[in-house]
Amino acid sequence: QVQLVESGGGLVQAGGSLRLSCAASGSIFSINAMGWYRQAPGKQRELVAAITSGGSTNYADSVKGRFTISRDNAKNTVYLQMNSLKPEDTAVYYCKYSDWAGDYWGQGTQVTVSS
């Protein structure tokens, strides 16, 4: 089992920045991927950004150039730096951990961007 604890959400004005953190604990496998997904009201959950334990990254087109995903493997923690936030970025952001055993999700953290 893997447990994920997210932090860093909140309310910010358009154009502002937030940094999300997600710490994984439990049965962590050295080869894994971690990422951030988001779900806005009435919409499906979508990938925001992901990063492998080797450092390869993947971003949704809507956040490229504004968001940066990074990780500290020693701390089993993934970060999402969100800059130039827009009202359409408002959603619940979920952390996901994946390895050969399966996928695990965090509880979600609310990000609200006011116009």
Short mmCIF file of N, CA and C in Angstrom, two decimals:
data_model
loop_
_atom_site.label_atom_id
_atom_site.label_comp_id
_atom_site.label_asym_id
_atom_site.label_seq_id
_atom_site.Cartn_x
_atom_site.Cartn_y
_atom_site.Cartn_z
N GLN A 1 0.83 -1.20 0.00
CA GLN A 1 0.00 0.00 0.00
C GLN A 1 0.86 1.25 0.00
N VAL A 2 0.35 2.27 -0.67
CA VAL A 2 1.03 3.56 -0.74
C VAL A 2 0.05 4.63 -0.26
N GLN A 3 0.52 5.50 0.60
CA GLN A 3 -0.29 6.61 1.06
C GLN A 3 0.27 7.90 0.48
N LEU A 4 -0.63 8.79 0.09
CA LEU A 4 -0.25 10.07 -0.51
C LEU A 4 -0.88 11.20 0.31
N VAL A 5 -0.07 12.18 0.64
CA VAL A 5 -0.55 13.35 1.37
C VAL A 5 -0.23 14.59 0.56
N GLU A 6 -1.29 15.30 0.17
CA GLU A 6 -1.14 16.50 -0.66
C GLU A 6 -1.25 17.75 0.20
N SER A 7 -0.62 18.80 -0.27
CA SER A 7 -0.74 20.09 0.40
C SER A 7 -0.46 21.20 -0.60
N GLY A 8 -0.86 22.42 -0.23
CA GLY A 8 -0.51 23.57 -1.04
C GLY A 8 -1.63 24.21 -1.82
N GLY A 9 -2.82 23.64 -1.81
CA GLY A 9 -3.92 24.27 -2.54
C GLY A 9 -4.39 25.53 -1.84
N GLY A 10 -5.31 26.24 -2.49
CA GLY A 10 -5.84 27.44 -1.89
C GLY A 10 -6.50 28.34 -2.90
N LEU A 11 -6.73 29.57 -2.47
CA LEU A 11 -7.37 30.59 -3.30
C LEU A 11 -6.32 31.60 -3.74
N VAL A 12 -6.30 31.90 -5.03
CA VAL A 12 -5.33 32.85 -5.57
C VAL A 12 -5.99 33.64 -6.68
N GLN A 13 -5.52 34.85 -6.88
CA GLN A 13 -6.04 35.66 -7.97
C GLN A 13 -5.42 35.25 -9.30
N ALA A 14 -6.12 35.52 -10.37
CA ALA A 14 -5.59 35.23 -11.70
C ALA A 14 -4.23 35.90 -11.88
N GLY A 15 -3.32 35.14 -12.46
CA GLY A 15 -1.96 35.63 -12.64
C GLY A 15 -1.02 35.24 -11.51
N GLY A 16 -1.59 34.73 -10.43
CA GLY A 16 -0.80 34.35 -9.28
C GLY A 16 -0.19 32.97 -9.41
N SER A 17 0.44 32.54 -8.31
CA SER A 17 1.15 31.26 -8.30
C SER A 17 0.78 30.45 -7.06
N LEU A 18 0.87 29.15 -7.21
CA LEU A 18 0.72 28.22 -6.11
C LEU A 18 1.68 27.06 -6.33
N ARG A 19 2.07 26.42 -5.24
CA ARG A 19 2.92 25.23 -5.32
C ARG A 19 2.25 24.10 -4.56
N LEU A 20 2.00 23.02 -5.27
CA LEU A 20 1.42 21.83 -4.65
C LEU A 20 2.52 20.83 -4.33
N SER A 21 2.35 20.13 -3.22
CA SER A 21 3.27 19.06 -2.83
C SER A 21 2.50 17.79 -2.57
N CYS A 22 3.14 16.66 -2.85
CA CYS A 22 2.53 15.36 -2.58
C CYS A 22 3.62 14.42 -2.09
N ALA A 23 3.47 13.97 -0.85
CA ALA A 23 4.45 13.07 -0.26
C ALA A 23 3.90 11.65 -0.23
N ALA A 24 4.67 10.72 -0.75
CA ALA A 24 4.28 9.32 -0.78
C ALA A 24 5.00 8.56 0.32
N SER A 25 4.29 7.62 0.91
CA SER A 25 4.88 6.76 1.94
C SER A 25 4.30 5.36 1.81
N GLY A 26 4.98 4.41 2.44
CA GLY A 26 4.51 3.03 2.37
C GLY A 26 5.42 2.21 1.49
N SER A 27 4.82 1.35 0.69
CA SER A 27 5.57 0.41 -0.15
C SER A 27 5.96 1.08 -1.48
N ILE A 28 6.98 1.94 -1.40
CA ILE A 28 7.42 2.69 -2.57
C ILE A 28 8.42 1.85 -3.36
N PHE A 29 8.15 1.69 -4.64
CA PHE A 29 9.06 0.98 -5.53
C PHE A 29 9.95 2.01 -6.21
N SER A 30 11.22 1.66 -6.40
CA SER A 30 12.17 2.64 -6.92
C SER A 30 11.82 3.13 -8.32
N ILE A 31 11.19 2.28 -9.11
CA ILE A 31 10.77 2.68 -10.46
C ILE A 31 9.28 2.98 -10.42
N ASN A 32 8.95 4.25 -10.57
CA ASN A 32 7.55 4.63 -10.46
C ASN A 32 7.30 5.92 -11.23
N ALA A 33 6.07 6.30 -11.28
CA ALA A 33 5.69 7.58 -11.87
C ALA A 33 4.73 8.27 -10.90
N MET A 34 4.87 9.56 -10.82
CA MET A 34 3.95 10.36 -10.01
C MET A 34 3.43 11.50 -10.86
N GLY A 35 2.23 11.93 -10.55
CA GLY A 35 1.66 12.99 -11.37
C GLY A 35 0.52 13.70 -10.68
N TRP A 36 0.06 14.72 -11.35
CA TRP A 36 -1.06 15.52 -10.87
C TRP A 36 -2.18 15.48 -11.91
N TYR A 37 -3.36 15.26 -11.42
CA TYR A 37 -4.57 15.31 -12.23
C TYR A 37 -5.49 16.35 -11.61
N ARG A 38 -6.46 16.80 -12.38
CA ARG A 38 -7.43 17.73 -11.82
C ARG A 38 -8.82 17.43 -12.34
N GLN A 39 -9.79 17.81 -11.53
CA GLN A 39 -11.18 17.61 -11.91
C GLN A 39 -11.99 18.83 -11.52
N ALA A 40 -12.53 19.50 -12.53
CA ALA A 40 -13.39 20.64 -12.30
C ALA A 40 -14.84 20.16 -12.21
N PRO A 41 -15.71 20.93 -11.60
CA PRO A 41 -17.12 20.52 -11.46
C PRO A 41 -17.74 20.22 -12.82
N GLY A 42 -18.36 19.07 -12.94
CA GLY A 42 -19.03 18.68 -14.17
C GLY A 42 -18.12 18.19 -15.27
N LYS A 43 -16.83 18.06 -14.96
CA LYS A 43 -15.88 17.62 -15.98
C LYS A 43 -15.17 16.34 -15.54
N GLN A 44 -14.57 15.66 -16.51
CA GLN A 44 -13.82 14.47 -16.20
C GLN A 44 -12.46 14.83 -15.63
N ARG A 45 -11.91 13.91 -14.86
CA ARG A 45 -10.56 14.11 -14.34
C ARG A 45 -9.58 14.04 -15.51
N GLU A 46 -8.61 14.95 -15.49
CA GLU A 46 -7.65 15.04 -16.59
C GLU A 46 -6.22 15.13 -16.07
N LEU A 47 -5.30 14.65 -16.87
CA LEU A 47 -3.89 14.74 -16.53
C LEU A 47 -3.44 16.20 -16.62
N VAL A 48 -2.70 16.64 -15.63
CA VAL A 48 -2.07 17.96 -15.66
C VAL A 48 -0.59 17.80 -16.01
N ALA A 49 0.11 16.98 -15.23
CA ALA A 49 1.53 16.75 -15.47
C ALA A 49 1.94 15.47 -14.75
N ALA A 50 2.96 14.81 -15.30
CA ALA A 50 3.47 13.59 -14.70
C ALA A 50 4.97 13.55 -14.84
N ILE A 51 5.62 12.80 -13.93
CA ILE A 51 7.06 12.67 -13.96
C ILE A 51 7.43 11.28 -13.48
N THR A 52 8.39 10.66 -14.18
CA THR A 52 8.84 9.33 -13.78
C THR A 52 9.99 9.45 -12.78
N SER A 53 10.33 8.33 -12.17
CA SER A 53 11.44 8.34 -11.23
C SER A 53 12.76 8.65 -11.95
N GLY A 54 12.78 8.48 -13.27
CA GLY A 54 13.96 8.82 -14.04
C GLY A 54 14.00 10.27 -14.48
N GLY A 55 12.90 10.99 -14.24
CA GLY A 55 12.88 12.42 -14.53
C GLY A 55 12.15 12.81 -15.81
N SER A 56 11.63 11.86 -16.55
CA SER A 56 10.87 12.21 -17.76
C SER A 56 9.54 12.84 -17.37
N THR A 57 9.17 13.90 -18.11
CA THR A 57 7.96 14.64 -17.78
C THR A 57 6.98 14.66 -18.94
N ASN A 58 5.73 14.91 -18.59
CA ASN A 58 4.65 15.01 -19.57
C ASN A 58 3.66 16.04 -19.06
N TYR A 59 3.23 16.94 -19.92
CA TYR A 59 2.32 18.02 -19.52
C TYR A 59 1.10 18.07 -20.43
N ALA A 60 -0.02 18.47 -19.87
CA ALA A 60 -1.18 18.80 -20.69
C ALA A 60 -0.86 20.07 -21.47
N ASP A 61 -1.38 20.15 -22.69
CA ASP A 61 -1.11 21.33 -23.52
C ASP A 61 -1.56 22.62 -22.82
N SER A 62 -2.62 22.53 -22.06
CA SER A 62 -3.20 23.73 -21.44
C SER A 62 -2.32 24.33 -20.36
N VAL A 63 -1.34 23.58 -19.87
CA VAL A 63 -0.50 24.10 -18.78
C VAL A 63 0.97 24.25 -19.18
N LYS A 64 1.31 23.85 -20.39
CA LYS A 64 2.70 23.95 -20.84
C LYS A 64 3.16 25.40 -20.79
N GLY A 65 4.35 25.60 -20.24
CA GLY A 65 4.90 26.95 -20.13
C GLY A 65 4.46 27.69 -18.88
N ARG A 66 3.47 27.15 -18.17
CA ARG A 66 3.00 27.80 -16.93
C ARG A 66 3.25 26.93 -15.70
N PHE A 67 3.11 25.63 -15.86
CA PHE A 67 3.28 24.71 -14.73
C PHE A 67 4.59 23.93 -14.89
N THR A 68 5.21 23.59 -13.76
CA THR A 68 6.41 22.78 -13.76
C THR A 68 6.28 21.69 -12.71
N ILE A 69 6.48 20.46 -13.13
CA ILE A 69 6.46 19.34 -12.20
C ILE A 69 7.90 18.94 -11.89
N SER A 70 8.13 18.59 -10.63
CA SER A 70 9.46 18.15 -10.22
C SER A 70 9.29 17.14 -9.08
N ARG A 71 10.39 16.47 -8.74
CA ARG A 71 10.29 15.50 -7.67
C ARG A 71 11.60 15.38 -6.93
N ASP A 72 11.49 14.96 -5.68
CA ASP A 72 12.64 14.68 -4.84
C ASP A 72 12.54 13.20 -4.50
N ASN A 73 13.33 12.38 -5.18
CA ASN A 73 13.22 10.93 -4.99
C ASN A 73 13.60 10.51 -3.58
N ALA A 74 14.52 11.23 -2.97
CA ALA A 74 14.94 10.88 -1.61
C ALA A 74 13.79 11.07 -0.61
N LYS A 75 12.88 12.01 -0.92
CA LYS A 75 11.75 12.29 -0.05
C LYS A 75 10.46 11.69 -0.58
N ASN A 76 10.53 11.01 -1.73
CA ASN A 76 9.33 10.46 -2.35
C ASN A 76 8.24 11.52 -2.48
N THR A 77 8.64 12.69 -2.90
CA THR A 77 7.73 13.83 -2.97
C THR A 77 7.74 14.42 -4.37
N VAL A 78 6.55 14.76 -4.85
CA VAL A 78 6.41 15.42 -6.14
C VAL A 78 5.81 16.80 -5.92
N TYR A 79 6.25 17.75 -6.73
CA TYR A 79 5.80 19.12 -6.61
C TYR A 79 5.19 19.58 -7.93
N LEU A 80 4.26 20.51 -7.83
CA LEU A 80 3.71 21.15 -9.02
C LEU A 80 3.74 22.66 -8.78
N GLN A 81 4.64 23.33 -9.47
CA GLN A 81 4.71 24.79 -9.41
C GLN A 81 3.77 25.34 -10.48
N MET A 82 2.79 26.10 -10.06
CA MET A 82 1.79 26.63 -10.97
C MET A 82 1.91 28.15 -11.01
N ASN A 83 2.27 28.67 -12.17
CA ASN A 83 2.41 30.12 -12.37
C ASN A 83 1.38 30.60 -13.38
N SER A 84 1.19 31.90 -13.40
CA SER A 84 0.24 32.51 -14.35
C SER A 84 -1.10 31.79 -14.32
N LEU A 85 -1.60 31.58 -13.14
CA LEU A 85 -2.85 30.83 -13.00
C LEU A 85 -4.02 31.56 -13.61
N LYS A 86 -4.95 30.78 -14.17
CA LYS A 86 -6.13 31.29 -14.82
C LYS A 86 -7.37 30.75 -14.11
N PRO A 87 -8.49 31.44 -14.23
CA PRO A 87 -9.73 30.92 -13.61
C PRO A 87 -10.07 29.50 -14.07
N GLU A 88 -9.72 29.17 -15.31
CA GLU A 88 -10.02 27.83 -15.81
C GLU A 88 -9.13 26.75 -15.20
N ASP A 89 -8.15 27.13 -14.42
CA ASP A 89 -7.33 26.16 -13.67
C ASP A 89 -8.03 25.73 -12.37
N THR A 90 -9.13 26.37 -12.04
CA THR A 90 -9.87 26.03 -10.83
C THR A 90 -10.36 24.58 -10.89
N ALA A 91 -10.00 23.81 -9.88
CA ALA A 91 -10.35 22.38 -9.84
C ALA A 91 -9.85 21.78 -8.54
N VAL A 92 -10.25 20.55 -8.32
CA VAL A 92 -9.61 19.75 -7.28
C VAL A 92 -8.43 19.04 -7.93
N TYR A 93 -7.26 19.19 -7.35
CA TYR A 93 -6.05 18.59 -7.89
C TYR A 93 -5.71 17.33 -7.08
N TYR A 94 -5.49 16.25 -7.81
CA TYR A 94 -5.22 14.95 -7.19
C TYR A 94 -3.81 14.49 -7.56
N CYS A 95 -3.12 13.96 -6.58
CA CYS A 95 -1.81 13.35 -6.80
C CYS A 95 -2.02 11.86 -7.10
N LYS A 96 -1.22 11.34 -8.00
CA LYS A 96 -1.30 9.92 -8.35
C LYS A 96 0.10 9.32 -8.33
N TYR A 97 0.19 8.13 -7.76
CA TYR A 97 1.42 7.35 -7.75
C TYR A 97 1.15 6.04 -8.48
N SER A 98 2.08 5.66 -9.37
CA SER A 98 1.92 4.42 -10.13
C SER A 98 3.21 3.63 -10.14
N ASP A 99 3.11 2.31 -9.91
CA ASP A 99 4.23 1.41 -10.14
C ASP A 99 3.69 0.09 -10.62
N TRP A 100 4.51 -0.97 -10.62
CA TRP A 100 4.09 -2.24 -11.18
C TRP A 100 2.90 -2.82 -10.43
N ALA A 101 2.73 -2.42 -9.17
CA ALA A 101 1.67 -3.00 -8.35
C ALA A 101 0.32 -2.33 -8.58
N GLY A 102 0.31 -1.12 -9.10
CA GLY A 102 -0.96 -0.45 -9.31
C GLY A 102 -0.88 1.05 -9.17
N ASP A 103 -2.05 1.67 -9.08
CA ASP A 103 -2.17 3.12 -8.98
C ASP A 103 -2.76 3.50 -7.62
N TYR A 104 -2.29 4.60 -7.09
CA TYR A 104 -2.79 5.12 -5.82
C TYR A 104 -3.07 6.60 -5.99
N TRP A 105 -4.12 7.06 -5.32
CA TRP A 105 -4.54 8.46 -5.43
C TRP A 105 -4.54 9.14 -4.06
N GLY A 106 -4.23 10.43 -4.09
CA GLY A 106 -4.37 11.25 -2.90
C GLY A 106 -5.82 11.69 -2.73
N GLN A 107 -6.07 12.42 -1.65
CA GLN A 107 -7.44 12.81 -1.32
C GLN A 107 -7.89 14.04 -2.10
N GLY A 108 -6.96 14.74 -2.70
CA GLY A 108 -7.29 15.93 -3.48
C GLY A 108 -7.12 17.21 -2.69
N THR A 109 -6.76 18.27 -3.38
CA THR A 109 -6.62 19.59 -2.77
C THR A 109 -7.26 20.61 -3.71
N GLN A 110 -8.04 21.51 -3.15
CA GLN A 110 -8.78 22.48 -3.96
C GLN A 110 -7.87 23.64 -4.36
N VAL A 111 -7.92 23.97 -5.64
CA VAL A 111 -7.26 25.16 -6.17
C VAL A 111 -8.35 26.03 -6.79
N THR A 112 -8.46 27.24 -6.30
CA THR A 112 -9.46 28.18 -6.82
C THR A 112 -8.76 29.44 -7.29
N VAL A 113 -8.99 29.80 -8.54
CA VAL A 113 -8.38 30.99 -9.13
C VAL A 113 -9.48 31.99 -9.42
N SER A 114 -9.44 33.13 -8.77
CA SER A 114 -10.46 34.15 -8.96
C SER A 114 -10.04 35.12 -10.07
N SER A 115 -11.04 35.63 -10.77
CA SER A 115 -10.75 36.55 -11.89
C SER A 115 -10.74 38.00 -11.43
#
